[in-house]
JSON list of C-alpha atoms in Angstrom, two decimals:
[
{"chain": "A", "resi": 1311, "resn": "MET", "atom": "CA", "xyz": [-31.83, -30.36, -6.89]},
{"chain": "A", "resi": 1312, "resn": "THR", "atom": "CA", "xyz": [-29.46, -33.17, -5.85]},
{"chain": "A", "resi": 1313, "resn": "ASN", "atom": "CA", "xyz": [-26.65, -32.84, -3.39]},
{"chain": "A", "resi": 1314, "resn": "LYS", "atom": "CA", "xyz": [-24.01, -32.76, -6.16]},
{"chain": "A", "resi": 1315, "resn": "ASP", "atom": "CA", "xyz": [-25.93, -29.87, -7.84]},
{"chain": "A", "resi": 1316, "resn": "GLN", "atom": "CA", "xyz": [-25.94, -27.52, -4.96]},
{"chain": "A", "resi": 1317, "resn": "ILE", "atom": "CA", "xyz": [-23.24, -24.92, -4.26]},
{"chain": "A", "resi": 1318, "resn": "GLY", "atom": "CA", "xyz": [-20.30, -26.20, -2.47]},
{"chain": "A", "resi": 1319, "resn": "ILE", "atom": "CA", "xyz": [-19.68, -22.79, -0.73]},
{"chain": "A", "resi": 1320, "resn": "ASP", "atom": "CA", "xyz": [-21.27, -20.48, 2.11]},
{"chain": "A", "resi": 1321, "resn": "GLN", "atom": "CA", "xyz": [-22.85, -17.10, 1.21]},
{"chain": "A", "resi": 1322, "resn": "GLN", "atom": "CA", "xyz": [-20.21, -14.86, 2.67]},
{"chain": "A", "resi": 1323, "resn": "GLN", "atom": "CA", "xyz": [-17.48, -16.86, 0.88]},
{"chain": "A", "resi": 1324, "resn": "LEU", "atom": "CA", "xyz": [-19.18, -16.95, -2.45]},
{"chain": "A", "resi": 1325, "resn": "VAL", "atom": "CA", "xyz": [-19.69, -12.84, -2.00]},
{"chain": "A", "resi": 1326, "resn": "GLU", "atom": "CA", "xyz": [-15.96, -12.48, -1.14]},
{"chain": "A", "resi": 1327, "resn": "ALA", "atom": "CA", "xyz": [-15.24, -14.80, -4.11]},
{"chain": "A", "resi": 1328, "resn": "TRP", "atom": "CA", "xyz": [-17.30, -12.39, -6.35]},
{"chain": "A", "resi": 1329, "resn": "GLN", "atom": "CA", "xyz": [-15.68, -9.46, -5.09]},
{"chain": "A", "resi": 1330, "resn": "ARG", "atom": "CA", "xyz": [-12.45, -10.72, -6.06]},
{"chain": "A", "resi": 1331, "resn": "THR", "atom": "CA", "xyz": [-12.97, -11.97, -9.51]},
{"chain": "A", "resi": 1332, "resn": "LEU", "atom": "CA", "xyz": [-16.00, -9.74, -10.86]},
{"chain": "A", "resi": 1333, "resn": "PRO", "atom": "CA", "xyz": [-13.61, -6.77, -11.47]},
{"chain": "A", "resi": 1334, "resn": "THR", "atom": "CA", "xyz": [-11.41, -8.98, -13.58]},
{"chain": "A", "resi": 1335, "resn": "THR", "atom": "CA", "xyz": [-14.51, -9.89, -15.80]},
{"chain": "A", "resi": 1336, "resn": "ILE", "atom": "CA", "xyz": [-16.24, -6.30, -16.25]},
{"chain": "A", "resi": 1337, "resn": "LYS", "atom": "CA", "xyz": [-14.76, -3.20, -18.36]},
{"chain": "A", "resi": 1338, "resn": "GLU", "atom": "CA", "xyz": [-11.82, -1.58, -16.75]},
{"chain": "A", "resi": 1339, "resn": "GLY", "atom": "CA", "xyz": [-12.98, 1.69, -15.08]},
{"chain": "A", "resi": 1340, "resn": "ASP", "atom": "CA", "xyz": [-16.23, 0.05, -14.13]},
{"chain": "A", "resi": 1341, "resn": "ARG", "atom": "CA", "xyz": [-16.90, -0.47, -10.35]},
{"chain": "A", "resi": 1342, "resn": "ALA", "atom": "CA", "xyz": [-18.78, -3.60, -8.98]},
{"chain": "A", "resi": 1343, "resn": "THR", "atom": "CA", "xyz": [-19.94, -3.99, -5.45]},
{"chain": "A", "resi": 1344, "resn": "VAL", "atom": "CA", "xyz": [-21.14, -7.60, -4.14]},
{"chain": "A", "resi": 1345, "resn": "GLN", "atom": "CA", "xyz": [-23.30, -8.15, -1.32]},
{"chain": "A", "resi": 1346, "resn": "ALA", "atom": "CA", "xyz": [-25.19, -11.21, 0.46]},
{"chain": "A", "resi": 1347, "resn": "ASP", "atom": "CA", "xyz": [-28.80, -11.42, -0.52]},
{"chain": "A", "resi": 1348, "resn": "GLU", "atom": "CA", "xyz": [-30.24, -11.41, 2.65]},
{"chain": "A", "resi": 1349, "resn": "ALA", "atom": "CA", "xyz": [-33.53, -12.74, 1.83]},
{"chain": "A", "resi": 1350, "resn": "ASP", "atom": "CA", "xyz": [-31.96, -15.77, -0.25]},
{"chain": "A", "resi": 1351, "resn": "PRO", "atom": "CA", "xyz": [-28.93, -17.61, 0.69]},
{"chain": "A", "resi": 1352, "resn": "LYS", "atom": "CA", "xyz": [-28.42, -18.84, -2.95]},
{"chain": "A", "resi": 1353, "resn": "ALA", "atom": "CA", "xyz": [-28.47, -15.02, -4.15]},
{"chain": "A", "resi": 1354, "resn": "ILE", "atom": "CA", "xyz": [-26.22, -12.29, -4.21]},
{"chain": "A", "resi": 1355, "resn": "ARG", "atom": "CA", "xyz": [-26.67, -8.64, -5.11]},
{"chain": "A", "resi": 1356, "resn": "ILE", "atom": "CA", "xyz": [-24.46, -6.81, -7.73]},
{"chain": "A", "resi": 1357, "resn": "THR", "atom": "CA", "xyz": [-24.19, -3.29, -8.34]},
{"chain": "A", "resi": 1358, "resn": "ILE", "atom": "CA", "xyz": [-22.26, -2.32, -11.51]},
{"chain": "A", "resi": 1359, "resn": "GLU", "atom": "CA", "xyz": [-21.38, 1.32, -12.00]},
{"chain": "A", "resi": 1360, "resn": "ALA", "atom": "CA", "xyz": [-20.31, 2.24, -15.57]},
{"chain": "A", "resi": 1361, "resn": "ALA", "atom": "CA", "xyz": [-17.12, 4.34, -16.18]},
{"chain": "A", "resi": 1362, "resn": "GLY", "atom": "CA", "xyz": [-17.07, 7.61, -17.34]},
{"chain": "A", "resi": 1363, "resn": "HIS", "atom": "CA", "xyz": [-19.36, 10.52, -17.23]},
{"chain": "A", "resi": 1364, "resn": "THR", "atom": "CA", "xyz": [-22.47, 8.44, -18.16]},
{"chain": "A", "resi": 1365, "resn": "MET", "atom": "CA", "xyz": [-23.73, 8.11, -14.30]},
{"chain": "A", "resi": 1366, "resn": "TYR", "atom": "CA", "xyz": [-25.36, 4.75, -15.14]},
{"chain": "A", "resi": 1367, "resn": "SER", "atom": "CA", "xyz": [-25.58, 2.17, -12.29]},
{"chain": "A", "resi": 1368, "resn": "PHE", "atom": "CA", "xyz": [-27.37, -1.24, -12.52]},
{"chain": "A", "resi": 1369, "resn": "ASP", "atom": "CA", "xyz": [-28.71, -3.24, -9.90]},
{"chain": "A", "resi": 1370, "resn": "PHE", "atom": "CA", "xyz": [-28.53, -7.20, -10.18]},
{"chain": "A", "resi": 1371, "resn": "LYS", "atom": "CA", "xyz": [-29.86, -10.36, -8.43]},
{"chain": "A", "resi": 1372, "resn": "VAL", "atom": "CA", "xyz": [-27.90, -13.30, -9.40]},
{"chain": "A", "resi": 1373, "resn": "THR", "atom": "CA", "xyz": [-29.30, -16.61, -8.17]},
{"chain": "A", "resi": 1374, "resn": "TYR", "atom": "CA", "xyz": [-27.49, -19.97, -8.33]},
{"chain": "A", "resi": 1375, "resn": "VAL", "atom": "CA", "xyz": [-29.94, -22.46, -9.97]},
{"chain": "A", "resi": 1376, "resn": "ASP", "atom": "CA", "xyz": [-26.99, -25.42, -9.44]},
{"chain": "A", "resi": 1377, "resn": "SER", "atom": "CA", "xyz": [-23.21, -25.35, -8.91]},
{"chain": "A", "resi": 1378, "resn": "ARG", "atom": "CA", "xyz": [-22.90, -24.28, -12.53]},
{"chain": "A", "resi": 1379, "resn": "GLU", "atom": "CA", "xyz": [-25.61, -22.17, -13.63]},
{"chain": "A", "resi": 1380, "resn": "VAL", "atom": "CA", "xyz": [-26.69, -18.68, -12.37]},
{"chain": "A", "resi": 1381, "resn": "ARG", "atom": "CA", "xyz": [-29.94, -16.36, -13.46]},
{"chain": "A", "resi": 1382, "resn": "THR", "atom": "CA", "xyz": [-29.13, -12.82, -13.55]},
{"chain": "A", "resi": 1383, "resn": "GLU", "atom": "CA", "xyz": [-32.26, -10.25, -12.82]},
{"chain": "A", "resi": 1384, "resn": "LEU", "atom": "CA", "xyz": [-32.02, -6.68, -13.40]},
{"chain": "A", "resi": 1385, "resn": "VAL", "atom": "CA", "xyz": [-33.60, -5.24, -10.23]},
{"chain": "A", "resi": 1386, "resn": "ASP", "atom": "CA", "xyz": [-32.86, -1.76, -10.70]},
{"chain": "A", "resi": 1387, "resn": "ALA", "atom": "CA", "xyz": [-31.35, 0.80, -13.43]},
{"chain": "A", "resi": 1388, "resn": "GLU", "atom": "CA", "xyz": [-30.24, 4.50, -12.53]},
{"chain": "A", "resi": 1389, "resn": "ARG", "atom": "CA", "xyz": [-28.73, 7.55, -13.98]},
{"chain": "A", "resi": 1390, "resn": "ASP", "atom": "CA", "xyz": [-27.68, 10.34, -11.77]},
{"chain": "A", "resi": 1391, "resn": "ASP", "atom": "CA", "xyz": [-28.95, 8.34, -8.71]},
{"chain": "A", "resi": 1392, "resn": "ARG", "atom": "CA", "xyz": [-32.57, 8.55, -10.55]},
{"chain": "A", "resi": 1393, "resn": "SER", "atom": "CA", "xyz": [-34.40, 5.24, -11.68]},
{"chain": "A", "resi": 1394, "resn": "ILE", "atom": "CA", "xyz": [-34.48, 5.08, -15.32]},
{"chain": "A", "resi": 1395, "resn": "ASP", "atom": "CA", "xyz": [-36.50, 2.76, -18.21]},
{"chain": "A", "resi": 1396, "resn": "GLU", "atom": "CA", "xyz": [-33.75, 0.61, -18.94]},
{"chain": "A", "resi": 1397, "resn": "ARG", "atom": "CA", "xyz": [-35.19, -0.38, -22.31]},
{"chain": "A", "resi": 1398, "resn": "GLY", "atom": "CA", "xyz": [-33.52, 2.33, -24.06]},
{"chain": "A", "resi": 1399, "resn": "ALA", "atom": "CA", "xyz": [-30.61, 1.65, -26.48]},
{"chain": "A", "resi": 1400, "resn": "ILE", "atom": "CA", "xyz": [-27.84, 2.37, -24.12]},
{"chain": "A", "resi": 1401, "resn": "PRO", "atom": "CA", "xyz": [-29.01, 1.17, -21.02]},
{"chain": "A", "resi": 1402, "resn": "GLN", "atom": "CA", "xyz": [-29.90, -2.11, -22.80]},
{"chain": "A", "resi": 1403, "resn": "GLN", "atom": "CA", "xyz": [-26.77, -2.53, -24.38]},
{"chain": "A", "resi": 1404, "resn": "LEU", "atom": "CA", "xyz": [-24.92, -1.99, -21.07]},
{"chain": "A", "resi": 1405, "resn": "VAL", "atom": "CA", "xyz": [-27.39, -4.38, -19.49]},
{"chain": "A", "resi": 1406, "resn": "GLN", "atom": "CA", "xyz": [-26.46, -7.14, -21.90]},
{"chain": "A", "resi": 1407, "resn": "ASP", "atom": "CA", "xyz": [-22.65, -6.59, -21.42]},
{"chain": "A", "resi": 1408, "resn": "TYR", "atom": "CA", "xyz": [-22.98, -6.75, -17.84]},
{"chain": "A", "resi": 1409, "resn": "THR", "atom": "CA", "xyz": [-25.17, -9.77, -17.83]},
{"chain": "A", "resi": 1410, "resn": "ARG", "atom": "CA", "xyz": [-22.52, -11.52, -19.95]},
{"chain": "A", "resi": 1411, "resn": "HIS", "atom": "CA", "xyz": [-19.86, -10.51, -17.53]},
{"chain": "A", "resi": 1412, "resn": "ILE", "atom": "CA", "xyz": [-21.61, -11.80, -14.87]},
{"chain": "A", "resi": 1413, "resn": "HIS", "atom": "CA", "xyz": [-21.91, -15.21, -16.32]},
{"chain": "A", "resi": 1414, "resn": "GLU", "atom": "CA", "xyz": [-18.40, -14.92, -17.24]},
{"chain": "A", "resi": 1415, "resn": "CYS", "atom": "CA", "xyz": [-17.42, -14.37, -13.39]},
{"chain": "A", "resi": 1416, "resn": "ALA", "atom": "CA", "xyz": [-19.60, -17.43, -12.46]},
{"chain": "A", "resi": 1417, "resn": "GLN", "atom": "CA", "xyz": [-17.82, -19.75, -15.06]},
{"chain": "A", "resi": 1418, "resn": "ALA", "atom": "CA", "xyz": [-14.48, -18.40, -13.46]},
{"chain": "A", "resi": 1419, "resn": "LEU", "atom": "CA", "xyz": [-15.57, -19.29, -9.93]},
{"chain": "A", "resi": 1420, "resn": "HIS", "atom": "CA", "xyz": [-16.97, -23.11, -11.02]},
{"chain": "A", "resi": 1421, "resn": "GLY", "atom": "CA", "xyz": [-14.24, -24.43, -9.28]},
{"chain": "A", "resi": 1422, "resn": "LEU", "atom": "CA", "xyz": [-15.37, -22.75, -5.88]},
{"chain": "A", "resi": 1423, "resn": "THR", "atom": "CA", "xyz": [-18.97, -23.35, -6.41]},
{"chain": "A", "resi": 1424, "resn": "HIS", "atom": "CA", "xyz": [-18.87, -26.72, -7.62]},
{"chain": "A", "resi": 1425, "resn": "ALA", "atom": "CA", "xyz": [-19.72, -29.21, -4.50]}
]
């Protein structure tokens, strides 16, 4: 990775920017929390709780590949605080939607992350 492809912001500033921006890209009523990934300074952890009575919650690891691109990895899917098989139709659709919203947020933050 060359210097110009590095993220131009420190991890704590990145977390704060994601906390401000992600709620504007996900569905109204869904809740998102963003934390630093303590094991990886180029990554953040995102938990999204689906709105309504579904009680679905998804944990993602979002890693910056470079200043423009993120890799999104589903870490855990839960319903009623119990891990579930995320391959079912409803969880799979939600994971796809949230992955898209995470990438939209990364695009919205490009001005901050681009060195």
